[in-house]
Amino acid sequence: MNKATIRNILMLAVAALSASLEAPRLVHQPLSSATRELADASGAINSAVQNVADNITESHLGFDTNIYPGDRAMAAWKHSGEYEWVGYYLPAPCHKDDTWANTRAHLEQNGWGLAVIYVGQQTWGRRLPAAPAKAAKQTSAKSRKHKSSRSTGAMLRKSSTPIAAAGKDCSASLVTGAEGAVDARDAVARTAHEGFARGSVIFLDVEYMDVIPQPMRDYYRAWTRAVLADGRYRPGIYAHTRNAAAIYDDVSDEYSQAGISDDPPFWIAGAKGFSPGRPPTDVGHTFASAWQGALDVVRTHNGVQLPIDISVAAVASPSGAARTAEAR
């Protein structure tokens, strides 16, 4: 339920209650006085209801699955009315499947919101050179403002997303700043080829790490910097809740250096306390714009069964077009 709908419901409820309470008194007043009093009351009610609606955090249910289920399956699930958006996987170095390609227009025409996902280079659990202790512990002013918390829950991986086996273009040896810039250009080109509007968000998938090594920091910072420099799209990050705060500091710094004051979009994975209907920030980070909390579950809608991961987002289309760095 969006804020406009909530506001309309509140307005009707308050108006009905007010009318039932005030009608007996106003009927005995002169018409001009009663009309003026009703007009004043209407303005006060409208202001109060808008204030309540503005402070309601929205929650929009979505899912992702690595292989495109097909048009019929997506139509069946859309008609169920439960899910509003779906993850849209670009072909990427560590996600070879291309079944989602060329489905954007069809999905949008059928009412689906989309979250564009680019699975870049991963550490594969290898002990790459660790980030300097001082840098690893540093917390930006922007992060302190958000008072983000780190979950101590069990590691959560997007295991329903088959990450490609290490190879010549998907390897821990490619976790470098130089490769981050290369992959950013690839992500932008593929997003443009799919026809996404300027200003759409591309979420770089950064899988869970026990420790974030310096090469990975160089990689995702360079990726973010290159997407911002291109100006057509907005870089976002998918990250595990344990890594999210540190990555947020780095990515926010890149946004600031590009002269952008907005928060970078963060889609955060963390199972603890998740349930549909809760806002993304309940993952434990107030900068979260989406929260993935149920992995490797199987759901059936209108006779179609799919293996999925379930998320909630603050908007009905997490990659929905926003202002680009160029437009700013």
mmCIF file of N, CA, C and O in Angstrom, residues 35-73:
data_model
loop_
_atom_site.group_PDB
_atom_site.id
_atom_site.type_symbol
_atom_site.label_atom_id
_atom_site.label_comp_id
_atom_site.label_asym_id
_atom_site.label_seq_id
_atom_site.Cartn_x
_atom_site.Cartn_y
_atom_site.Cartn_z
ATOM 1 N N THR A 35 -19.893 27.169 7.547
ATOM 2 C CA THR A 35 -19.080 26.920 6.354
ATOM 3 C C THR A 35 -17.622 27.271 6.603
ATOM 4 O O THR A 35 -16.700 26.543 6.236
ATOM 5 N N ARG A 36 -17.406 28.421 7.246
ATOM 6 C CA ARG A 36 -16.038 28.871 7.542
ATOM 7 C C ARG A 36 -15.348 27.903 8.504
ATOM 8 O O ARG A 36 -14.181 27.567 8.344
ATOM 9 N N GLU A 37 -16.063 27.426 9.503
ATOM 10 C CA GLU A 37 -15.489 26.501 10.482
ATOM 11 C C GLU A 37 -15.138 25.159 9.836
ATOM 12 O O GLU A 37 -14.093 24.562 10.133
ATOM 13 N N LEU A 38 -15.996 24.710 8.933
ATOM 14 C CA LEU A 38 -15.719 23.459 8.228
ATOM 15 C C LEU A 38 -14.485 23.578 7.339
ATOM 16 O O LEU A 38 -13.667 22.660 7.234
ATOM 17 N N ALA A 39 -14.330 24.738 6.686
ATOM 18 C CA ALA A 39 -13.173 24.960 5.815
ATOM 19 C C ALA A 39 -11.879 24.952 6.624
ATOM 20 O O ALA A 39 -10.880 24.361 6.224
ATOM 21 N N ASP A 40 -11.895 25.606 7.782
ATOM 22 C CA ASP A 40 -10.710 25.623 8.650
ATOM 23 C C ASP A 40 -10.370 24.222 9.140
ATOM 24 O O ASP A 40 -9.203 23.825 9.194
ATOM 25 N N ALA A 41 -11.407 23.476 9.515
ATOM 26 C CA ALA A 41 -11.190 22.114 10.009
ATOM 27 C C ALA A 41 -10.629 21.222 8.924
ATOM 28 O O ALA A 41 -9.752 20.395 9.162
ATOM 29 N N SER A 42 -11.117 21.427 7.690
ATOM 30 C CA SER A 42 -10.634 20.620 6.571
ATOM 31 C C SER A 42 -9.145 20.831 6.335
ATOM 32 O O SER A 42 -8.397 19.879 6.096
ATOM 33 N N GLY A 43 -8.704 22.076 6.437
ATOM 34 C CA GLY A 43 -7.284 22.372 6.250
ATOM 35 C C GLY A 43 -6.427 21.745 7.325
ATOM 36 O O GLY A 43 -5.358 21.199 7.049
ATOM 37 N N ALA A 44 -6.912 21.786 8.555
ATOM 38 C CA ALA A 44 -6.162 21.198 9.669
ATOM 39 C C ALA A 44 -6.090 19.681 9.533
ATOM 40 O O ALA A 44 -5.054 19.064 9.783
ATOM 41 N N ILE A 45 -7.212 19.080 9.140
ATOM 42 C CA ILE A 45 -7.242 17.631 8.961
ATOM 43 C C ILE A 45 -6.286 17.212 7.848
ATOM 44 O O ILE A 45 -5.508 16.266 7.985
ATOM 45 N N ASN A 46 -6.318 17.942 6.729
ATOM 46 C CA ASN A 46 -5.452 17.617 5.598
ATOM 47 C C ASN A 46 -3.982 17.678 5.994
ATOM 48 O O ASN A 46 -3.179 16.807 5.640
ATOM 49 N N SER A 47 -3.615 18.713 6.766
ATOM 50 C CA SER A 47 -2.232 18.875 7.200
ATOM 51 C C SER A 47 -1.803 17.748 8.129
ATOM 52 O O SER A 47 -0.711 17.195 7.998
ATOM 53 N N ALA A 48 -2.681 17.380 9.056
ATOM 54 C CA ALA A 48 -2.356 16.327 10.008
ATOM 55 C C ALA A 48 -2.222 14.971 9.320
ATOM 56 O O ALA A 48 -1.304 14.196 9.603
ATOM 57 N N VAL A 49 -3.146 14.685 8.390
ATOM 58 C CA VAL A 49 -3.110 13.415 7.677
ATOM 59 C C VAL A 49 -1.858 13.324 6.812
ATOM 60 O O VAL A 49 -1.209 12.285 6.736
ATOM 61 N N GLN A 50 -1.492 14.423 6.146
ATOM 62 C CA GLN A 50 -0.296 14.419 5.304
ATOM 63 C C GLN A 50 0.947 14.163 6.141
ATOM 64 O O GLN A 50 1.857 13.445 5.723
ATOM 65 N N ASN A 51 0.979 14.732 7.346
ATOM 66 C CA ASN A 51 2.118 14.530 8.233
ATOM 67 C C ASN A 51 2.257 13.056 8.628
ATOM 68 O O ASN A 51 3.355 12.497 8.668
ATOM 69 N N VAL A 52 1.120 12.414 8.910
ATOM 70 C CA VAL A 52 1.140 10.990 9.247
ATOM 71 C C VAL A 52 1.603 10.165 8.058
ATOM 72 O O VAL A 52 2.451 9.279 8.170
ATOM 73 N N ALA A 53 1.057 10.461 6.863
ATOM 74 C CA ALA A 53 1.415 9.702 5.667
ATOM 75 C C ALA A 53 2.887 9.845 5.325
ATOM 76 O O ALA A 53 3.539 8.896 4.907
ATOM 77 N N ASP A 54 3.425 11.049 5.505
ATOM 78 C CA ASP A 54 4.835 11.299 5.192
ATOM 79 C C ASP A 54 5.774 10.507 6.083
ATOM 80 O O ASP A 54 6.925 10.248 5.721
ATOM 81 N N ASN A 55 5.297 10.144 7.266
ATOM 82 C CA ASN A 55 6.162 9.438 8.207
ATOM 83 C C ASN A 55 5.955 7.929 8.196
ATOM 84 O O ASN A 55 6.498 7.216 9.038
ATOM 85 N N ILE A 56 5.171 7.454 7.241
ATOM 86 C CA ILE A 56 4.965 6.027 7.092
ATOM 87 C C ILE A 56 6.008 5.491 6.117
ATOM 88 O O ILE A 56 6.156 5.985 5.007
ATOM 89 N N THR A 57 6.772 4.500 6.520
ATOM 90 C CA THR A 57 7.794 3.902 5.665
ATOM 91 C C THR A 57 7.152 2.818 4.809
ATOM 92 O O THR A 57 6.519 1.903 5.323
ATOM 93 N N GLU A 58 7.334 2.938 3.510
ATOM 94 C CA GLU A 58 6.726 1.978 2.605
ATOM 95 C C GLU A 58 7.543 0.698 2.515
ATOM 96 O O GLU A 58 8.743 0.684 2.759
ATOM 97 N N SER A 59 6.873 -0.386 2.137
ATOM 98 C CA SER A 59 7.533 -1.666 1.961
ATOM 99 C C SER A 59 6.917 -2.353 0.746
ATOM 100 O O SER A 59 5.707 -2.591 0.708
ATOM 101 N N HIS A 60 7.756 -2.642 -0.239
ATOM 102 C CA HIS A 60 7.285 -3.250 -1.479
ATOM 103 C C HIS A 60 7.986 -4.588 -1.671
ATOM 104 O O HIS A 60 9.215 -4.652 -1.700
ATOM 105 N N LEU A 61 7.205 -5.643 -1.824
ATOM 106 C CA LEU A 61 7.734 -6.992 -1.883
ATOM 107 C C LEU A 61 8.257 -7.322 -3.277
ATOM 108 O O LEU A 61 7.615 -7.032 -4.294
ATOM 109 N N GLY A 62 9.454 -7.936 -3.313
ATOM 110 C CA GLY A 62 10.037 -8.353 -4.577
ATOM 111 C C GLY A 62 10.774 -9.673 -4.430
ATOM 112 O O GLY A 62 10.918 -10.201 -3.326
ATOM 113 N N PHE A 63 11.249 -10.201 -5.549
ATOM 114 C CA PHE A 63 12.014 -11.453 -5.504
ATOM 115 C C PHE A 63 13.056 -11.444 -6.601
ATOM 116 O O PHE A 63 13.023 -10.620 -7.523
ATOM 117 N N ASP A 64 14.030 -12.336 -6.479
ATOM 118 C CA ASP A 64 14.960 -12.547 -7.581
ATOM 119 C C ASP A 64 15.245 -14.033 -7.728
ATOM 120 O O ASP A 64 15.167 -14.795 -6.760
ATOM 121 N N THR A 65 15.530 -14.426 -8.942
ATOM 122 C CA THR A 65 15.876 -15.797 -9.273
ATOM 123 C C THR A 65 16.814 -15.748 -10.460
ATOM 124 O O THR A 65 16.647 -14.913 -11.354
ATOM 125 N N ASN A 66 17.827 -16.608 -10.470
ATOM 126 C CA ASN A 66 18.926 -16.400 -11.411
ATOM 127 C C ASN A 66 18.554 -16.574 -12.876
ATOM 128 O O ASN A 66 19.061 -15.860 -13.739
ATOM 129 N N ILE A 67 17.659 -17.494 -13.197
ATOM 130 C CA ILE A 67 17.282 -17.754 -14.584
ATOM 131 C C ILE A 67 15.879 -17.216 -14.843
ATOM 132 O O ILE A 67 14.966 -17.409 -14.031
ATOM 133 N N TYR A 68 15.697 -16.537 -15.966
ATOM 134 C CA TYR A 68 14.383 -15.970 -16.290
ATOM 135 C C TYR A 68 13.341 -17.080 -16.355
ATOM 136 O O TYR A 68 13.496 -18.052 -17.094
ATOM 137 N N PRO A 69 12.244 -16.949 -15.580
ATOM 138 C CA PRO A 69 11.254 -18.027 -15.505
ATOM 139 C C PRO A 69 10.404 -18.186 -16.759
ATOM 140 O O PRO A 69 9.720 -19.198 -16.918
ATOM 141 N N GLY A 70 10.412 -17.196 -17.641
ATOM 142 C CA GLY A 70 9.568 -17.227 -18.824
ATOM 143 C C GLY A 70 8.397 -16.271 -18.699
ATOM 144 O O GLY A 70 7.962 -15.930 -17.590
ATOM 145 N N ASP A 71 7.878 -15.831 -19.834
ATOM 146 C CA ASP A 71 6.801 -14.837 -19.841
ATOM 147 C C ASP A 71 5.541 -15.330 -19.136
ATOM 148 O O ASP A 71 4.904 -14.584 -18.386
ATOM 149 N N ARG A 72 5.179 -16.576 -19.379
ATOM 150 C CA ARG A 72 3.951 -17.095 -18.768
ATOM 151 C C ARG A 72 4.073 -17.157 -17.249
ATOM 152 O O ARG A 72 3.137 -16.814 -16.523
ATOM 153 N N ALA A 73 5.217 -17.605 -16.780
ATOM 154 C CA ALA A 73 5.425 -17.698 -15.335
ATOM 155 C C ALA A 73 5.394 -16.315 -14.695
ATOM 156 O O ALA A 73 4.780 -16.124 -13.637
#
